[in-house]
Amino acid sequence: MKRLMLLAIASLSVLSAMAAYGQQVDFALGFSTIHSAPVSSISTVPFPPVSLTGGLYPSISGDVLIRKNFGVGGEISWRGGEGNYDLSQPYRPIFWDIDGIFMPKLGPHAAAELSAGIGAESTRFYTPFLNCNAFSCTNYATSTHFLGQFGAGLKLYARGGLFVRPEVHLYLVHNNVEYTSPYVMRYGASIGYTFGGR
């Protein structure tokens, strides 16, 4: 988690430098939840995959517009508390993606935000023992899967660059064998600020 936070801080620093050159840059902090297919009541395996439905997912996002309404951005979202996988093992899913963004203005105080990109779903399965290498020790094993992301949001500007953004994201996760479905929907809202050329 420390590495993810350092990566987020480094990304925000780069985006801040871009805002200094007059390009529009957005930063946001959000909270959401996830919905996926439920667990089947008819299963032939002793420990069937679990559903990703539920939980509070904080997120950090940022983007920069390169041309008028087009830009690039990224987002990371993680389950705030550990889940209990099959009532036997603590786990925490983390979703991250890098996207192309289309952001048309809808008026002086609103803009749509459409995104599509690629990333990964990484699930940390926590263990009661430490795994050590030459550089560090961890108490989890990670399972990572490639994903495609499609998102839509509505940026509503309250005052100046301050905005609230209701949003929805669809993740298409390749080979998502730990969970009930490769289709994961995340929906919630973010609060953020626009710097530069708005």
mmCIF file of C-alpha atoms in Angstrom:
data_model
loop_
_atom_site.group_PDB
_atom_site.id
_atom_site.type_symbol
_atom_site.label_atom_id
_atom_site.label_comp_id
_atom_site.label_asym_id
_atom_site.label_seq_id
_atom_site.Cartn_x
_atom_site.Cartn_y
_atom_site.Cartn_z
ATOM 1 C CA MET A 1 0.000 0.000 0.000
ATOM 2 C CA LYS A 2 2.937 2.328 0.710
ATOM 3 C CA ARG A 3 4.203 1.848 -2.840
ATOM 4 C CA LEU A 4 0.766 2.684 -4.234
ATOM 5 C CA MET A 5 0.630 5.869 -2.167
ATOM 6 C CA LEU A 6 4.121 6.886 -3.362
ATOM 7 C CA LEU A 7 3.057 6.244 -6.954
ATOM 8 C CA ALA A 8 -0.076 8.368 -6.443
ATOM 9 C CA ILE A 9 1.971 11.234 -4.944
ATOM 10 C CA ALA A 10 4.489 11.092 -7.807
ATOM 11 C CA SER A 11 1.646 11.134 -10.355
ATOM 12 C CA LEU A 12 0.025 14.127 -8.657
ATOM 13 C CA SER A 13 3.372 15.960 -8.737
ATOM 14 C CA VAL A 14 3.704 15.398 -12.500
ATOM 15 C CA LEU A 15 0.115 16.538 -13.099
ATOM 16 C CA SER A 16 0.734 19.668 -10.965
ATOM 17 C CA ALA A 17 3.722 20.552 -13.123
ATOM 18 C CA MET A 18 1.548 20.204 -16.245
ATOM 19 C CA ALA A 19 -1.078 22.532 -14.742
ATOM 20 C CA ALA A 20 1.616 25.186 -14.377
ATOM 21 C CA TYR A 21 1.854 25.272 -18.200
ATOM 22 C CA GLY A 22 -1.838 26.151 -18.650
ATOM 23 C CA GLN A 23 -3.290 22.728 -19.350
ATOM 24 C CA GLN A 24 -6.416 21.636 -17.497
ATOM 25 C CA VAL A 25 -5.562 19.200 -14.714
ATOM 26 C CA ASP A 26 -8.043 17.522 -12.333
ATOM 27 C CA PHE A 27 -7.461 15.770 -8.999
ATOM 28 C CA ALA A 28 -10.212 13.933 -7.125
ATOM 29 C CA LEU A 29 -10.842 11.788 -4.063
ATOM 30 C CA GLY A 30 -13.849 9.474 -4.204
ATOM 31 C CA PHE A 31 -15.846 6.829 -2.418
ATOM 32 C CA SER A 32 -17.791 4.062 -4.108
ATOM 33 C CA THR A 33 -19.067 0.510 -3.827
ATOM 34 C CA ILE A 34 -18.962 -2.487 -6.137
ATOM 35 C CA HIS A 35 -21.555 -4.809 -7.624
ATOM 36 C CA SER A 36 -20.906 -8.140 -9.328
ATOM 37 C CA ALA A 37 -22.736 -11.416 -9.924
ATOM 38 C CA PRO A 38 -23.939 -13.167 -6.739
ATOM 39 C CA VAL A 39 -22.611 -16.517 -5.575
ATOM 40 C CA SER A 40 -24.491 -19.403 -7.180
ATOM 41 C CA SER A 41 -26.579 -21.433 -4.746
ATOM 42 C CA ILE A 42 -25.817 -24.530 -6.828
ATOM 43 C CA SER A 43 -22.104 -25.272 -6.821
ATOM 44 C CA THR A 44 -20.150 -28.455 -7.471
ATOM 45 C CA VAL A 45 -16.905 -27.251 -5.877
ATOM 46 C CA PRO A 46 -16.276 -27.174 -2.108
ATOM 47 C CA PHE A 47 -15.104 -23.524 -2.063
ATOM 48 C CA PRO A 48 -16.843 -21.641 -4.893
ATOM 49 C CA PRO A 49 -15.619 -18.176 -5.990
ATOM 50 C CA VAL A 50 -16.981 -15.263 -3.961
ATOM 51 C CA SER A 51 -18.876 -12.216 -5.197
ATOM 52 C CA LEU A 52 -17.164 -8.823 -5.207
ATOM 53 C CA THR A 53 -20.434 -7.093 -4.284
ATOM 54 C CA GLY A 54 -20.290 -4.598 -1.414
ATOM 55 C CA GLY A 55 -17.650 -2.817 0.597
ATOM 56 C CA LEU A 56 -16.487 0.797 0.674
ATOM 57 C CA TYR A 57 -13.877 1.647 -1.976
ATOM 58 C CA PRO A 58 -11.916 4.896 -1.579
ATOM 59 C CA SER A 59 -10.272 6.135 -4.793
ATOM 60 C CA ILE A 60 -7.754 8.682 -6.014
ATOM 61 C CA SER A 61 -7.877 9.952 -9.599
ATOM 62 C CA GLY A 62 -6.213 12.532 -11.786
ATOM 63 C CA ASP A 63 -6.230 13.593 -15.414
ATOM 64 C CA VAL A 64 -4.823 16.165 -17.806
ATOM 65 C CA LEU A 65 -6.451 17.485 -20.990
ATOM 66 C CA ILE A 66 -3.929 17.457 -23.827
ATOM 67 C CA ARG A 67 -6.228 18.856 -26.517
ATOM 68 C CA LYS A 68 -9.471 20.777 -26.039
ATOM 69 C CA ASN A 69 -11.734 17.947 -24.774
ATOM 70 C CA PHE A 70 -9.325 14.987 -24.909
ATOM 71 C CA GLY A 71 -6.823 13.841 -22.335
ATOM 72 C CA VAL A 72 -5.303 11.046 -20.301
ATOM 73 C CA GLY A 73 -5.887 10.062 -16.714
ATOM 74 C CA GLY A 74 -5.571 7.366 -14.140
ATOM 75 C CA GLU A 75 -7.334 6.067 -11.070
ATOM 76 C CA ILE A 76 -6.706 3.676 -8.222
ATOM 77 C CA SER A 77 -9.471 2.251 -6.016
ATOM 78 C CA TRP A 78 -9.154 -0.257 -3.180
ATOM 79 C CA ARG A 79 -11.450 -1.925 -0.682
ATOM 80 C CA GLY A 80 -11.271 0.157 2.503
ATOM 81 C CA GLY A 81 -11.573 -2.803 4.883
ATOM 82 C CA GLU A 82 -10.523 -6.391 4.469
ATOM 83 C CA GLY A 83 -13.145 -8.809 3.218
ATOM 84 C CA ASN A 84 -13.454 -12.409 4.376
ATOM 85 C CA TYR A 85 -12.902 -14.794 1.468
ATOM 86 C CA ASP A 86 -15.004 -17.965 1.954
ATOM 87 C CA LEU A 87 -15.114 -17.203 5.697
ATOM 88 C CA SER A 88 -11.499 -18.340 5.923
ATOM 89 C CA GLN A 89 -9.038 -15.751 4.599
ATOM 90 C CA PRO A 90 -8.844 -11.933 4.728
ATOM 91 C CA TYR A 91 -8.514 -10.270 1.323
ATOM 92 C CA ARG A 92 -8.517 -6.811 -0.289
ATOM 93 C CA PRO A 93 -9.128 -6.088 -4.018
ATOM 94 C CA ILE A 94 -7.344 -3.135 -5.647
ATOM 95 C CA PHE A 95 -8.323 -1.752 -9.069
ATOM 96 C CA TRP A 96 -6.124 0.612 -11.073
ATOM 97 C CA ASP A 97 -6.311 1.875 -14.633
ATOM 98 C CA ILE A 98 -4.830 4.335 -17.129
ATOM 99 C CA ASP A 99 -7.384 5.866 -19.483
ATOM 100 C CA GLY A 100 -8.097 8.033 -22.465
ATOM 101 C CA ILE A 101 -10.672 10.691 -21.508
ATOM 102 C CA PHE A 102 -13.253 12.669 -23.483
ATOM 103 C CA MET A 103 -14.602 15.623 -21.477
ATOM 104 C CA PRO A 104 -17.161 17.769 -23.363
ATOM 105 C CA LYS A 105 -18.551 20.847 -21.592
ATOM 106 C CA LEU A 106 -22.291 20.794 -20.926
ATOM 107 C CA GLY A 107 -22.500 24.427 -19.787
ATOM 108 C CA PRO A 108 -20.629 26.849 -17.545
ATOM 109 C CA HIS A 109 -20.967 24.610 -14.460
ATOM 110 C CA ALA A 110 -21.017 21.061 -15.847
ATOM 111 C CA ALA A 111 -19.007 18.671 -17.997
ATOM 112 C CA ALA A 112 -19.392 15.044 -18.978
ATOM 113 C CA GLU A 113 -16.458 12.709 -18.440
ATOM 114 C CA LEU A 114 -16.175 9.540 -20.519
ATOM 115 C CA SER A 115 -13.174 7.245 -20.138
ATOM 116 C CA ALA A 116 -11.836 3.968 -21.463
ATOM 117 C CA GLY A 117 -8.565 2.280 -20.684
ATOM 118 C CA ILE A 118 -6.609 -0.656 -19.349
ATOM 119 C CA GLY A 119 -5.269 -1.651 -15.957
ATOM 120 C CA ALA A 120 -5.340 -4.469 -13.446
ATOM 121 C CA GLU A 121 -7.286 -5.981 -10.583
ATOM 122 C CA SER A 122 -4.889 -7.058 -7.825
ATOM 123 C CA THR A 123 -6.232 -9.017 -4.886
ATOM 124 C CA ARG A 124 -4.160 -9.292 -1.744
ATOM 125 C CA PHE A 125 -4.809 -12.485 0.220
ATOM 126 C CA TYR A 126 -3.480 -11.914 3.751
ATOM 127 C CA THR A 127 -1.638 -14.702 5.556
ATOM 128 C CA PRO A 128 -0.595 -15.221 9.211
ATOM 129 C CA PHE A 129 3.083 -15.454 8.208
ATOM 130 C CA LEU A 130 5.650 -13.205 6.480
ATOM 131 C CA ASN A 131 7.033 -13.676 2.965
ATOM 132 C CA CYS A 132 10.478 -12.070 2.756
ATOM 133 C CA ASN A 133 12.873 -11.281 -0.071
ATOM 134 C CA ALA A 134 16.115 -9.292 -0.166
ATOM 135 C CA PHE A 135 14.292 -5.950 0.092
ATOM 136 C CA SER A 136 11.163 -6.348 2.219
ATOM 137 C CA CYS A 137 8.688 -8.619 3.975
ATOM 138 C CA THR A 138 4.942 -8.833 3.341
ATOM 139 C CA ASN A 139 2.082 -10.706 4.967
ATOM 140 C CA TYR A 140 0.081 -11.317 1.788
ATOM 141 C CA ALA A 141 0.108 -13.059 -1.583
ATOM 142 C CA THR A 142 -1.185 -11.163 -4.622
ATOM 143 C CA SER A 143 -3.250 -12.411 -7.560
ATOM 144 C CA THR A 144 -3.316 -9.925 -10.460
ATOM 145 C CA HIS A 145 -5.508 -9.921 -13.580
ATOM 146 C CA PHE A 146 -5.544 -7.620 -16.620
ATOM 147 C CA LEU A 147 -8.704 -5.499 -17.045
ATOM 148 C CA GLY A 148 -10.416 -3.121 -19.422
ATOM 149 C CA GLN A 149 -12.240 -0.117 -17.932
ATOM 150 C CA PHE A 150 -15.144 1.967 -19.244
ATOM 151 C CA GLY A 151 -16.358 4.906 -17.166
ATOM 152 C CA ALA A 152 -18.817 7.783 -17.208
ATOM 153 C CA GLY A 153 -19.186 10.708 -14.845
ATOM 154 C CA LEU A 154 -20.855 14.102 -14.586
ATOM 155 C CA LYS A 155 -18.652 16.898 -13.210
ATOM 156 C CA LEU A 156 -20.770 19.506 -11.448
ATOM 157 C CA TYR A 157 -18.796 22.639 -10.551
ATOM 158 C CA ALA A 158 -19.838 24.211 -7.251
ATOM 159 C CA ARG A 159 -17.443 27.159 -7.046
ATOM 160 C CA GLY A 160 -14.379 27.957 -9.117
ATOM 161 C CA GLY A 161 -12.581 24.707 -9.864
ATOM 162 C CA LEU A 162 -14.260 22.712 -7.069
ATOM 163 C CA PHE A 163 -16.436 19.902 -8.440
ATOM 164 C CA VAL A 164 -18.527 16.903 -7.397
ATOM 165 C CA ARG A 165 -18.598 13.969 -9.812
ATOM 166 C CA PRO A 166 -21.189 11.158 -9.640
ATOM 167 C CA GLU A 167 -19.625 8.290 -11.609
ATOM 168 C CA VAL A 168 -19.895 4.686 -12.721
ATOM 169 C CA HIS A 169 -17.153 2.320 -13.947
ATOM 170 C CA LEU A 170 -17.395 -1.059 -15.651
ATOM 171 C CA TYR A 171 -14.397 -3.371 -15.302
ATOM 172 C CA LEU A 172 -13.977 -6.331 -17.661
ATOM 173 C CA VAL A 173 -11.478 -8.535 -15.810
ATOM 174 C CA HIS A 174 -9.631 -11.238 -17.750
ATOM 175 C CA ASN A 175 -9.538 -14.699 -16.136
ATOM 176 C CA ASN A 176 -11.152 -13.467 -12.890
ATOM 177 C CA VAL A 177 -11.229 -16.966 -11.356
ATOM 178 C CA GLU A 178 -11.230 -15.854 -7.699
ATOM 179 C CA TYR A 179 -14.619 -14.151 -8.126
ATOM 180 C CA THR A 180 -18.034 -15.015 -9.538
ATOM 181 C CA SER A 181 -17.860 -12.855 -12.659
ATOM 182 C CA PRO A 182 -15.446 -11.063 -15.001
ATOM 183 C CA TYR A 183 -17.884 -8.094 -15.025
ATOM 184 C CA VAL A 184 -17.529 -5.708 -12.089
ATOM 185 C CA MET A 185 -19.494 -2.439 -11.721
ATOM 186 C CA ARG A 186 -18.202 0.319 -9.423
ATOM 187 C CA TYR A 187 -20.390 3.342 -8.708
ATOM 188 C CA GLY A 188 -20.107 6.291 -6.354
ATOM 189 C CA ALA A 189 -18.970 9.921 -6.315
ATOM 190 C CA SER A 190 -15.783 11.950 -6.137
ATOM 191 C CA ILE A 191 -14.974 15.466 -4.998
ATOM 192 C CA GLY A 192 -12.114 17.223 -6.720
ATOM 193 C CA TYR A 193 -10.565 20.365 -8.105
ATOM 194 C CA THR A 194 -9.735 21.566 -11.638
ATOM 195 C CA PHE A 195 -6.545 23.544 -12.165
ATOM 196 C CA GLY A 196 -5.558 25.431 -15.289
ATOM 197 C CA GLY A 197 -7.463 26.015 -18.510
ATOM 198 C CA ARG A 198 -11.105 25.521 -17.513
#
